[in-house]
Coordinates of C-alpha atoms and ligand atoms in Angstrom, one line a residue:
M1165 CA 0.0 0.0 0.0
L1166 CA 1.3 3.5 -0.8
L1167 CA 1.5 6.0 1.9
F1168 CA -0.7 8.9 1.1
C1169 CA -0.6 12.3 2.6
S1170 CA -2.9 15.1 1.7
S1171 CA -1.8 18.7 1.1
W1172 CA 1.9 19.5 1.1
G1173 CA 3.2 16.7 3.3
F1174 CA 3.7 17.6 6.9
Y1175 CA 7.4 18.1 6.2
A1176 CA 6.7 21.0 3.8
H1177 CA 3.9 22.5 5.8
Y1178 CA 6.1 22.9 8.9
R1179 CA 8.8 24.6 6.8
I1180 CA 6.4 27.0 5.1
N1181 CA 4.8 28.2 8.3
R1182 CA 8.2 28.6 10.1
L1183 CA 10.0 30.3 7.3
A1184 CA 7.1 32.8 6.6
V1185 CA 7.9 34.3 10.1
Y1186 CA 11.2 35.5 8.7
L1187 CA 9.5 37.6 6.0
L1188 CA 7.5 39.7 8.5
P1189 CA 8.3 43.4 9.3
K1190 CA 10.0 44.2 12.6
A1191 CA 6.8 45.2 14.3
M1192 CA 5.4 41.7 13.8
A1193 CA 8.5 39.6 13.9
G1194 CA 9.1 39.7 17.7
F1195 CA 5.6 38.3 18.5
Y1196 CA 5.8 35.6 15.7
K1197 CA 9.3 34.6 16.6
S1198 CA 8.4 34.2 20.3
N1199 CA 5.6 31.9 19.2
I1200 CA 7.5 30.2 16.3
S1201 CA 7.2 26.7 17.9
F1202 CA 3.4 27.0 18.0
I1203 CA 3.2 28.4 14.4
T1204 CA 5.4 25.6 13.2
E1205 CA 3.7 22.7 15.1
H1206 CA 0.2 23.9 14.2
A1207 CA 1.0 24.0 10.5
V1208 CA -0.8 20.7 10.1
S1209 CA -3.6 21.1 12.6
A1210 CA -6.0 21.9 9.7
D1211 CA -5.2 18.6 8.1
R1212 CA -5.6 16.8 11.4
R1213 CA -9.0 18.4 12.0
R1214 CA -10.4 16.6 8.9
Y1215 CA -10.4 13.3 10.7
V1216 CA -12.7 14.6 13.5
D1217 CA -14.8 17.1 11.5
S1218 CA -16.1 16.3 8.1
A1219 CA -16.9 20.0 7.5
E1220 CA -13.1 20.6 7.4
I1221 CA -12.6 18.4 4.3
P1222 CA -13.6 20.7 1.4
R1223 CA -11.6 23.6 2.9
H1224 CA -8.4 22.1 1.5
Y1225 CA -9.1 22.0 -2.2
F1226 CA -10.9 23.6 -5.1
D1227 CA -11.7 21.2 -8.0
A1228 CA -11.6 24.0 -10.6
D1229 CA -11.8 21.6 -13.6
H1230 CA -15.3 20.6 -12.5
Y1231 CA -16.4 24.0 -13.7
G1232 CA -15.3 23.6 -17.3
K1233 CA -12.4 24.6 -19.4
D1234 CA -12.0 28.1 -18.2
P1235 CA -13.1 27.9 -14.5
F1236 CA -11.4 31.1 -13.4
H1237 CA -13.6 33.1 -15.7
T1238 CA -16.7 31.0 -15.1
V1239 CA -16.8 30.8 -11.3
P1240 CA -17.8 34.1 -9.6
Q1241 CA -15.3 35.0 -7.0
K1242 CA -17.8 36.1 -4.4
W1243 CA -19.2 33.2 -2.4
N1244 CA -22.9 34.4 -2.7
D1245 CA -22.7 34.8 -6.4
A1246 CA -21.0 31.4 -6.9
A1247 CA -23.5 29.8 -4.6
K1248 CA -26.3 31.3 -6.6
K1249 CA -24.9 30.1 -9.8
Y1250 CA -23.9 26.5 -8.7
S1251 CA -25.7 25.9 -5.3
T1252 CA -23.9 25.8 -1.9
D1253 CA -23.9 22.0 -2.1
T1254 CA -22.0 22.0 -5.3
L1255 CA -19.4 24.4 -3.9
L1256 CA -19.0 22.3 -0.8
K1257 CA -18.6 19.1 -3.0
Y1258 CA -15.9 20.5 -5.2
G1259 CA -14.0 22.4 -2.5
T1260 CA -14.0 25.8 -1.0
L1261 CA -10.3 26.6 -0.7
P1262 CA -10.2 30.2 -2.0
W1263 CA -13.2 31.2 0.2
T1264 CA -11.7 29.4 3.2
I1265 CA -8.6 31.6 2.8
Q1266 CA -10.8 34.7 2.7
Q1267 CA -12.8 33.6 5.7
N1268 CA -9.7 32.9 7.8
Y1269 CA -8.1 36.2 6.6
Y1270 CA -11.0 38.2 8.1
R1271 CA -10.9 36.0 11.2
L1272 CA -7.3 37.0 11.6
V1273 CA -8.0 40.7 11.2
K1274 CA -10.6 40.3 13.9
A1275 CA -8.2 38.5 16.2
F1276 CA -5.6 41.3 15.8
K1277 CA -8.2 43.9 16.5
N1278 CA -9.2 42.1 19.7
H1279 CA -5.6 41.6 20.7
D1280 CA -6.6 38.0 21.2
T1281 CA -3.3 36.1 21.3
S1282 CA -4.6 32.6 21.1
A1283 CA -6.9 33.5 18.2
I1284 CA -4.1 35.3 16.4
L1285 CA -1.8 32.2 16.7
N1286 CA -4.4 29.6 15.8
T1287 CA -5.8 31.5 12.9
S1288 CA -2.3 32.4 11.6
A1289 CA -1.5 28.7 11.6
Y1290 CA -4.7 27.7 9.8
L1291 CA -4.6 30.5 7.3
A1292 CA -1.0 29.6 6.5
H1293 CA -2.0 26.0 5.9
Y1294 CA -4.8 26.9 3.5
V1295 CA -2.6 29.4 1.6
A1296 CA 0.1 26.7 1.3
D1297 CA -2.6 24.2 0.0
A1298 CA -3.6 26.7 -2.7
C1299 CA 0.0 26.6 -4.0
V1300 CA -0.2 22.9 -4.7
P1301 CA -1.3 22.1 -8.3
L1302 CA -3.1 18.9 -7.4
H1303 CA -5.4 20.6 -4.9
L1304 CA -7.0 22.3 -7.9
T1305 CA -8.2 19.3 -9.9
Q1306 CA -10.6 16.4 -9.5
N1307 CA -7.8 14.1 -10.6
H1308 CA -6.0 15.1 -7.3
D1309 CA -4.2 11.9 -6.9
G1310 CA -3.9 10.8 -10.5
Q1311 CA -6.6 8.3 -9.7
L1312 CA -8.5 9.2 -13.0
S1313 CA -5.4 8.6 -15.2
G1314 CA -3.8 5.5 -13.7
Q1315 CA -1.3 7.5 -11.6
A1316 CA -2.5 6.9 -8.1
G1317 CA 0.1 8.1 -5.6
V1318 CA 1.3 11.1 -7.6
H1319 CA -0.1 13.5 -5.0
A1320 CA 2.1 12.3 -2.2
L1321 CA 5.0 11.9 -4.6
W1322 CA 4.9 15.6 -5.6
E1323 CA 4.1 17.2 -2.3
S1324 CA 5.7 14.9 0.3
R1325 CA 8.4 12.7 -1.2
L1326 CA 10.0 15.4 -3.4
P1327 CA 10.2 18.1 -0.6
E1328 CA 11.5 15.5 1.8
Q1329 CA 14.2 14.5 -0.5
F1330 CA 15.2 17.7 -2.2
S1331 CA 14.0 20.8 -0.3
Q1332 CA 17.3 21.0 1.6
Q1333 CA 18.7 22.3 -1.7
Y1334 CA 15.9 24.8 -2.2
S1335 CA 16.2 28.6 -2.2
C1336 CA 12.9 29.8 -0.9
Y1337 CA 13.5 33.4 0.1
A1338 CA 11.5 35.9 -2.0
G1339 CA 11.8 39.1 0.0
K1340 CA 9.6 40.7 2.6
A1341 CA 5.9 40.2 3.0
R1342 CA 3.8 42.4 0.7
Y1343 CA 0.5 44.1 1.3
I1344 CA -2.4 42.3 -0.4
E1345 CA -5.1 44.7 -1.5
N1346 CA -7.8 42.1 -2.1
P1347 CA -7.5 38.8 -0.2
L1348 CA -10.2 36.9 -2.1
W1349 CA -8.7 38.0 -5.4
Q1350 CA -5.2 36.9 -4.3
A1351 CA -6.6 33.6 -3.1
F1352 CA -8.0 33.0 -6.6
I1353 CA -4.7 34.2 -8.2
L1354 CA -2.9 31.5 -6.2
C1355 CA -5.4 28.8 -7.1
R1356 CA -5.3 29.8 -10.8
A1357 CA -1.5 29.6 -11.0
S1358 CA -1.6 26.2 -9.3
F1359 CA -4.4 25.0 -11.6
K1360 CA -2.2 25.9 -14.6
G1361 CA 0.5 23.6 -13.2
A1362 CA -1.7 20.6 -12.5
D1363 CA -1.4 19.4 -16.1
S1364 CA 2.4 19.4 -16.1
V1365 CA 2.5 17.6 -12.7
L1366 CA 0.5 14.8 -14.2
R1367 CA 1.9 14.8 -17.7
T1368 CA 5.5 14.8 -16.6
E1369 CA 4.8 11.8 -14.3
R1370 CA 2.9 10.0 -17.1
Q1371 CA 5.8 10.4 -19.5
L1372 CA 8.4 9.3 -16.9
N1373 CA 6.3 6.3 -16.1
K1374 CA 6.5 5.2 -19.7
T1375 CA 10.2 5.3 -19.9
F1376 CA 11.4 4.4 -16.4
P1377 CA 12.2 0.7 -15.8
A1378 CA 9.1 -0.7 -14.0
N1379 CA 11.0 -2.8 -11.6
K1380 CA 12.9 0.2 -10.4
K1381 CA 9.9 2.5 -9.8
Y1382 CA 9.1 1.4 -6.3
T1383 CA 10.9 0.4 -3.2
V1384 CA 9.9 -0.7 0.3
V1385 CA 10.4 1.8 3.1
T1386 CA 10.0 1.5 6.8
R1387 CA 8.0 4.2 8.6
G1388 CA 7.8 3.6 12.3
K1389 CA 6.8 -0.1 12.5
R1390 CA 5.2 -0.2 9.1
K1391 CA 6.7 -1.4 5.9
L1392 CA 5.3 0.5 2.9
K1393 CA 5.7 0.4 -0.8
D1394 CA 6.9 3.8 -2.0
Y1395 CA 8.5 5.5 -5.0
S1396 CA 12.2 4.7 -5.2
P1397 CA 14.8 7.5 -4.7
A1398 CA 15.8 7.2 -8.3
Y1399 CA 12.3 7.6 -9.6
C1400 CA 11.8 10.7 -7.3
K1401 CA 15.1 12.2 -8.5
T1402 CA 14.2 11.8 -12.2
Y1403 CA 10.7 13.2 -11.7
H1404 CA 12.1 16.1 -9.6
R1405 CA 14.6 17.0 -12.4
A1406 CA 11.9 16.7 -15.1
L1407 CA 9.7 19.2 -13.2
Q1408 CA 12.5 21.8 -13.5
G1409 CA 12.3 23.5 -10.2
M1410 CA 8.5 23.6 -9.9
V1411 CA 8.2 22.3 -6.3
Q1412 CA 10.7 24.9 -5.2
R1413 CA 8.9 27.7 -7.0
R1414 CA 5.5 26.7 -5.5
M1415 CA 7.1 26.4 -2.0
R1416 CA 8.7 29.8 -2.3
I1417 CA 5.3 31.3 -3.4
A1418 CA 3.6 29.6 -0.4
I1419 CA 6.1 31.1 2.0
L1420 CA 5.8 34.6 0.6
N1421 CA 2.0 34.5 0.4
T1422 CA 1.7 33.1 3.9
A1423 CA 3.7 36.0 5.3
S1424 CA 1.9 38.5 3.1
F1425 CA -1.6 37.4 4.2
W1426 CA -0.5 37.6 7.9
Y1427 CA 1.0 41.1 7.3
S1428 CA -2.0 42.4 5.4
A1429 CA -4.4 41.2 8.1
W1430 CA -2.3 43.0 10.7
V1431 CA -2.3 46.2 8.6
D1432 CA -6.1 46.0 8.0
A1433 CA -6.5 45.6 11.8
G1434 CA -4.8 49.0 12.3
Q1435 CA -1.3 47.6 13.1
P1436 CA -1.9 46.7 16.8
D1437 CA 1.2 46.6 19.1
L1438 CA 2.1 42.9 19.1
D1439 CA 5.1 43.3 21.3
K1440 CA 2.7 43.9 24.2
L1441 CA 1.2 40.4 23.6
I1442 CA 4.5 38.6 24.0
E1443 CA 4.0 36.4 27.0
K1444 CA 7.3 34.6 27.1
P1445 CA 10.3 36.3 25.5
L1446 CA 12.8 34.0 23.8
S1447 CA 15.9 33.0 25.7
T1448 CA 19.3 34.1 24.5
S1449 CA 20.1 30.7 23.0
Q1450 CA 16.6 30.5 21.3
R1451 CA 17.1 33.9 19.8
Q1452 CA 20.6 33.0 18.6
Q1453 CA 19.2 29.8 17.0
L1454 CA 16.5 31.8 15.2
M1455 CA 19.0 34.4 14.0
K1456 CA 21.1 31.6 12.5
E1457 CA 18.1 30.1 10.8
E1458 CA 17.0 33.4 9.4
A1459 CA 20.5 34.2 8.1
V1460 CA 20.7 30.8 6.3
F1461 CA 17.2 31.2 4.8
K1462 CA 17.9 34.8 3.6
S1463 CA 21.2 33.7 2.0
G1464 CA 19.2 31.5 -0.3
K1465 CA 19.6 28.2 1.5
M1466 CA 17.3 25.9 3.5
P1467 CA 18.1 25.9 7.2
F1468 CA 18.4 22.5 8.8
F1469 CA 15.7 21.7 11.3
P1470 CA 16.7 18.8 13.5
D1471 CA 13.6 19.0 15.8
F1472 CA 10.8 18.4 13.4
G1473 CA 10.1 17.0 10.0
L1474 CA 9.0 13.4 9.7
V1475 CA 8.2 12.8 13.3
N1476 CA 4.5 13.1 13.0
Q1477 CA 4.0 11.2 9.8
Ligands
LIG787 ZN1 -4.5 20.7 3.7

């Protein structure tokens, strides 16, 4: 049995949330850095919630291709208009990702306005998760795991195996957080760009599958006590090369947008003083550790994180 994860494997989600903190302006950075463990650990809380709350499931995807050949011109961006055109049930069935981003954005604005530390942290972590999901091409198609084209497993291959094996070589720094004028519009921009990439994610794997020796495609890996059939390192390497930097680019966009959504929500809330909300300042050694991480990240490399990664898979 193949091991399937949904939405950027845990490994990438942790990194996206954590690295986004380093793109924030000074007035936000102190608060987010002093809570960086929470922001990191809760990067995958939204995925975990799907197991206990079925209402959570459609928040992680938007099957744009259900709506025809040109979905981003066909589907109205405003929820009420889209629901009027297609029915609420249809929107829920084919995923609500862009609207979920919008909803969590305004939730974050409210949390900032209320100086509600726990709501700021929880909503920041959830919003980051959804923004990151919107950067994954296979979250935008009904063929989300290649199950309709005989490629079952491609989802976890693209968003889990590849980042796990290669993200240590990625350069994901794209400058400071930027103000987003229209959060819903931006959510749709992210979704549209990912949707455009879905075809090449699938096509590239299909072509590779035709030429790669079948007996070398899979290997057996041990995860905890389980033995699982998974893509071989050689297959992952060839696929990764054929994608020509796509995973790195999508991860970089996810980090930049995560920080930009947080930053914009804070601006829209009137730039409250977050330093006053710091309950436990970082120790000197923690601060030094983060400074080191930040410097590595900003020099165009991926910091090494010994304390998290595959532990929760
Ligand atoms: Zn997700």
